[in-house]
Amino acid sequence: MLTIYSDDHHLHHGRCELMDGQLMPCFEMPSRADHVLQRVKDRELGPVHAPQDFGLAPLQRVHNHDYLDFFKGAWQRWTAYGQEGDLLPYTWPARTLRRVLPTSLHGQLGYYSFDGGAPITAGTWQAAYSAAQVALTAQQAIAQGAHSAFALCRPPGHHAASDLMGGYCYLNNAAIAAQAFLDQGYQKVAILDVDYHHGNGTQSIFYARSDVLFTSIHGHPEAEFPFFLGYADELGEGAGEGFNFNYPLPAGSDWERWSAALEEACAEIKRFGADIVVVSLGVDTFKDDPISQFKLDSPDYLAMGARIAGLGKPTLFVMEGGYAVEAIGINAVNVLEGFEQGSAQ
């Protein structure tokens, strides 16, 4: 399996995130991608290529132009004030406030963020831009005939909406790749999000559309981030009604319970008749993940990959979460190896 990877992810290394009432070292760190890359090499999964640069146009097909302009220029504006620390929001347009776009940097950051978990540093824009190009390059490989490809993206993307960053995510790599498939003539794209946390950004981008099926298996938002999206009754709206399926599960769910939800999601993908499957590959469902509550073990990821292979569709894997850093490479590559083994049968 071809892996696309960029060293540019090292340019983004936040000093802290706001969690549990305090500023903490970021769980989303460069060593995550480093461990995955090393495992890809150790297991001889296949060639590792650098991304091509497809420019801003594919990003603009998913993300609001003003949002991209803000994100690209935020760090320069921050340093113009003489600041050197991470740029983090401290106010948001909540329910009783007007959703207007202020002129101040801090006001705009609050407008374009939904939490305090997406710090902007000197290299964040370039790292996120390159991650999107990683996804687009892997997408292009499949469009040119590859049965599968792995986009080793960092930072992750599935929490990023068209004009919102948050949850470690700035640009929605999976959504950008899905839209690229559609723009190149594919009729139906299915997104399977297996990250522990609901892909709220991806859902919102495609919620009113029928050309993208979104399915997500995740911790129940009654108790888990992002809290305000990911419930089972969210089925899409307008033309998208019936093309959105969430499978929220309780804390402590093991492979037996999780895989039952996977069967339901795969059944929906089959009914949809997808041309392509895009997998938002988060492995924070692992039993030892520090910020998640499922109980999957490393061998379960082989079975996960094999079941996805059973769909019989060209498949793009896009790296999302996973914060048990020492195990992230084993678990992510197990999915990919399970997929290859399942595809060969």
XYZ file of C-alpha atoms in Angstrom:
345
model
C 0.000 0.000 0.000
C 1.274 3.450 -0.911
C 1.794 5.867 1.987
C 1.921 9.638 1.476
C 3.748 11.592 4.174
C 5.247 15.041 4.711
C 7.848 16.088 7.280
C 6.063 19.446 7.393
C 3.896 18.100 10.222
C 6.842 18.805 12.565
C 6.258 22.529 11.979
C 3.138 22.295 14.145
C 3.884 21.579 17.787
C 1.547 23.344 20.180
C 2.847 24.105 23.628
C -0.458 23.593 25.373
C -4.184 22.976 25.072
C -7.070 23.920 27.333
C -8.484 20.789 28.978
C -10.082 20.006 32.331
C -9.751 23.572 33.527
C -6.043 23.938 32.892
C -3.467 24.432 30.202
C -1.859 21.061 29.527
C 0.835 19.756 27.177
C -0.788 18.858 23.865
C -1.799 15.235 23.410
C -1.617 15.847 19.642
C 2.165 15.882 19.125
C 4.649 15.281 16.278
C 5.780 11.913 17.624
C 2.351 10.481 16.737
C 3.058 10.623 13.009
C 6.690 9.653 13.547
C 5.644 6.384 15.221
C 3.184 5.576 12.451
C 5.765 6.270 9.751
C 8.334 4.086 11.464
C 5.831 1.224 11.732
C 4.985 1.590 8.029
C 8.677 1.187 7.261
C 9.297 -1.617 9.757
C 6.413 -3.650 8.345
C 7.431 -2.869 4.755
C 3.873 -1.822 4.006
C 4.899 -0.248 0.710
C 6.523 2.864 -0.762
C 6.422 6.186 1.088
C 6.128 9.244 -1.144
C 6.099 12.982 -0.497
C 2.948 14.879 -1.480
C 2.380 16.853 -4.626
C 1.140 20.424 -4.261
C -2.363 20.891 -5.667
C -2.646 24.458 -4.385
C -5.487 26.157 -2.525
C -8.272 25.402 -4.991
C -9.175 21.938 -3.619
C -9.190 23.355 -0.075
C -11.513 26.141 -1.174
C -13.982 23.541 -2.448
C -14.558 22.570 1.201
C -13.491 25.519 3.338
C -14.786 29.074 3.401
C -12.386 31.471 1.659
C -12.478 33.983 4.530
C -11.672 31.216 7.002
C -8.663 30.137 4.968
C -7.460 33.736 4.700
C -7.778 34.156 8.469
C -5.996 30.901 9.263
C -3.159 31.557 6.824
C -2.482 35.022 8.208
C -3.216 34.563 11.925
C 0.322 33.872 13.097
C 1.781 36.882 11.288
C -0.833 39.108 12.901
C -0.062 37.574 16.310
C 3.683 38.173 16.041
C 3.029 41.733 14.867
C 1.726 42.323 18.414
C 5.088 41.111 19.747
C 3.668 37.781 20.935
C 5.526 34.478 20.805
C 3.307 31.972 22.621
C 0.622 29.811 21.062
C -2.397 31.674 19.733
C -5.483 30.321 21.492
C -9.049 31.673 21.619
C -10.543 32.834 24.892
C -14.040 33.882 23.842
C -16.634 32.361 21.522
C -19.975 33.578 20.064
C -22.122 31.426 22.361
C -25.936 31.219 22.363
C -26.733 34.622 23.851
C -24.166 36.492 21.748
C -24.326 37.686 18.157
C -22.422 35.699 15.565
C -20.658 38.654 14.000
C -17.106 38.798 12.681
C -15.066 41.347 14.686
C -11.991 43.087 13.331
C -9.696 42.047 16.205
C -7.500 38.971 15.957
C -8.852 37.486 19.172
C -12.440 38.107 18.157
C -11.884 36.472 14.784
C -10.096 33.522 16.368
C -13.104 32.941 18.614
C -15.423 33.252 15.633
C -13.474 30.630 13.655
C -12.911 28.209 16.584
C -15.208 26.004 18.625
C -12.824 25.050 21.440
C -9.403 25.770 22.952
C -7.807 22.631 21.537
C -6.414 23.974 18.278
C -3.422 26.212 19.064
C -1.915 28.179 16.187
C 1.878 28.253 16.137
C 4.434 29.594 13.676
C 4.199 26.473 11.506
C 0.572 25.448 11.927
C -0.688 26.783 8.605
C 2.087 25.087 6.616
C 1.666 21.802 8.491
C -2.097 21.771 7.935
C -1.731 22.840 4.300
C 0.763 20.033 3.693
C -1.508 17.513 5.447
C -4.277 18.431 3.014
C -1.842 17.927 0.124
C -0.946 14.518 1.587
C -4.624 13.554 1.446
C -5.009 14.922 -2.080
C -1.939 13.057 -3.317
C -3.226 9.769 -1.891
C -6.616 10.543 -3.439
C -4.959 11.103 -6.793
C -3.213 7.726 -6.560
C -6.566 5.994 -6.167
C -8.124 8.070 -8.944
C -5.302 6.823 -11.161
C -6.030 3.180 -10.387
C -4.607 2.209 -6.993
C -6.982 0.071 -4.919
C -5.902 1.717 -1.665
C -3.631 4.390 -0.252
C -2.731 5.768 3.174
C -2.602 9.513 3.792
C -0.461 9.914 6.910
C -1.877 13.322 7.779
C -0.941 15.457 10.729
C -2.544 17.570 12.080
C -5.761 15.570 11.830
C -8.859 17.044 10.227
C -12.254 15.506 10.954
C -13.310 18.077 13.585
C -12.682 20.998 11.195
C -15.844 22.344 9.562
C -16.027 24.625 6.546
C -15.241 27.678 8.691
C -14.282 26.270 12.111
C -11.152 24.835 13.672
C -11.084 22.811 16.879
C -10.287 19.440 18.386
C -6.699 19.546 17.046
C -8.082 20.047 13.504
C -7.743 22.972 11.083
C -8.382 21.646 7.561
C -10.634 18.643 6.967
C -8.343 16.303 5.068
C -10.933 13.544 4.573
C -13.569 15.975 3.331
C -11.113 17.652 0.958
C -10.215 14.257 -0.516
C -13.876 13.217 -0.768
C -14.743 16.421 -2.623
C -11.795 15.895 -4.963
C -13.176 12.483 -5.921
C -16.538 14.068 -6.726
C -14.925 16.874 -8.709
C -13.120 14.257 -10.787
C -16.309 12.506 -11.809
C -17.067 10.003 -9.047
C -20.767 9.948 -8.199
C -20.920 8.527 -4.673
C -18.340 8.753 -1.892
C -18.788 7.054 1.476
C -16.904 8.299 4.526
C -16.409 5.862 7.400
C -15.153 7.620 10.525
C -13.746 5.151 13.075
C -12.132 7.709 15.393
C -13.242 7.634 19.038
C -14.540 11.189 18.738
C -17.361 12.094 16.382
C -16.272 13.731 13.120
C -18.469 16.762 13.646
C -16.692 18.807 10.987
C -17.099 16.180 8.292
C -20.749 15.663 9.170
C -21.515 19.366 8.980
C -19.775 19.781 5.617
C -21.866 17.088 3.921
C -25.017 17.098 6.072
C -27.318 18.495 3.370
C -25.866 16.471 0.493
C -26.731 13.109 -1.015
C -23.491 12.485 -2.938
C -21.526 11.774 0.256
C -22.628 9.208 2.818
C -21.208 9.910 6.276
C -21.037 7.141 8.878
C -19.355 7.485 12.269
C -18.757 5.115 15.208
C -17.773 7.059 18.312
C -18.101 7.713 22.014
C -21.563 8.943 22.934
C -21.609 12.761 22.798
C -23.713 12.899 25.954
C -20.435 12.286 27.747
C -17.688 12.673 25.135
C -16.158 15.418 22.997
C -17.419 17.135 20.879
C -20.639 16.876 22.980
C -22.874 18.895 20.658
C -22.988 16.647 17.592
C -22.933 12.940 16.871
C -26.311 11.722 18.139
C -28.100 8.836 16.459
C -31.070 10.970 15.388
C -28.887 13.157 13.127
C -29.789 11.690 9.742
C -29.062 14.603 7.403
C -31.267 17.420 6.161
C -32.778 18.489 2.854
C -31.192 16.545 0.014
C -28.919 14.905 2.582
C -31.674 13.343 4.682
C -30.950 9.634 5.026
C -27.256 9.999 4.154
C -25.865 10.518 7.659
C -25.570 7.709 10.209
C -24.082 7.988 13.682
C -23.387 5.051 15.984
C -22.676 6.530 19.429
C -21.467 3.912 21.925
C -21.015 4.012 25.711
C -17.689 4.172 27.506
C -16.103 0.761 27.923
C -17.329 -0.599 24.585
C -15.163 -3.507 23.442
C -14.569 -5.052 20.032
C -17.752 -7.127 20.134
C -19.923 -4.065 20.622
C -17.847 -1.819 18.390
C -17.721 -4.303 15.524
C -21.511 -4.685 15.614
C -21.729 -0.953 14.873
C -19.163 -1.408 12.101
C -21.411 -4.034 10.519
C -24.296 -1.555 10.520
C -22.136 1.153 8.985
C -20.854 -1.223 6.299
C -24.418 -2.250 5.497
C -25.315 1.409 4.911
C -22.256 1.887 2.702
C -23.251 -1.158 0.653
C -26.836 0.100 0.280
C -25.523 3.498 -0.769
C -23.559 1.926 -3.603
C -20.385 3.903 -2.979
C -17.796 4.238 -5.730
C -15.087 5.073 -3.182
C -14.649 4.682 0.590
C -12.727 7.277 2.595
C -11.808 6.082 6.097
C -11.131 8.666 8.780
C -8.648 6.449 10.589
C -8.493 7.327 14.256
C -7.080 4.663 16.582
C -7.959 6.409 19.844
C -10.459 3.575 20.336
C -7.460 1.692 21.811
C -7.856 0.458 25.384
C -4.894 2.478 26.668
C -5.635 5.770 24.925
C -5.253 8.564 27.516
C -8.274 10.637 26.421
C -10.708 7.950 25.255
C -12.826 5.233 26.823
C -13.187 2.276 24.434
C -11.481 -1.095 24.929
C -10.222 -2.196 21.524
C -6.928 -4.084 21.539
C -4.220 -4.153 18.870
C -5.380 -7.404 17.165
C -8.861 -5.892 16.768
C -7.471 -3.393 14.274
C -6.485 -6.226 11.938
C -10.095 -7.403 11.996
C -11.274 -3.843 11.407
C -9.158 -3.520 8.293
C -10.308 -6.896 6.986
C -13.964 -5.928 7.408
C -13.446 -2.667 5.545
C -11.767 -4.647 2.767
C -14.934 -6.726 2.580
C -16.722 -3.727 1.096
C -14.740 -4.403 -2.059
C -14.218 -0.724 -2.857
C -11.158 1.417 -3.563
C -10.313 2.848 -0.161
C -8.435 5.912 1.019
C -7.274 5.871 4.636
C -6.767 9.315 6.179
C -5.007 9.506 9.548
C -6.967 11.149 12.352
C -6.603 10.622 16.121
C -4.814 8.237 18.452
C -2.933 9.440 21.526
C -1.403 6.291 23.045
C 1.747 7.314 21.232
C 3.784 4.155 21.731
C 0.989 2.002 20.265
C -0.352 4.304 17.548
C 1.903 2.906 14.839
C 1.036 -0.716 15.628
C -2.698 -0.025 15.674
C -2.861 2.173 12.572
C -0.723 -0.161 10.482
C -2.696 -3.164 11.738
C -5.777 -1.653 10.092
C -3.881 -1.230 6.837
C -2.394 -4.723 6.932
C -5.776 -6.213 7.810
C -7.250 -4.393 4.817
C -4.550 -5.734 2.492
C -4.968 -9.269 3.792
C -8.747 -9.019 3.418
C -8.434 -7.612 -0.094
C -6.206 -10.517 -1.136
C -8.773 -13.141 -0.145
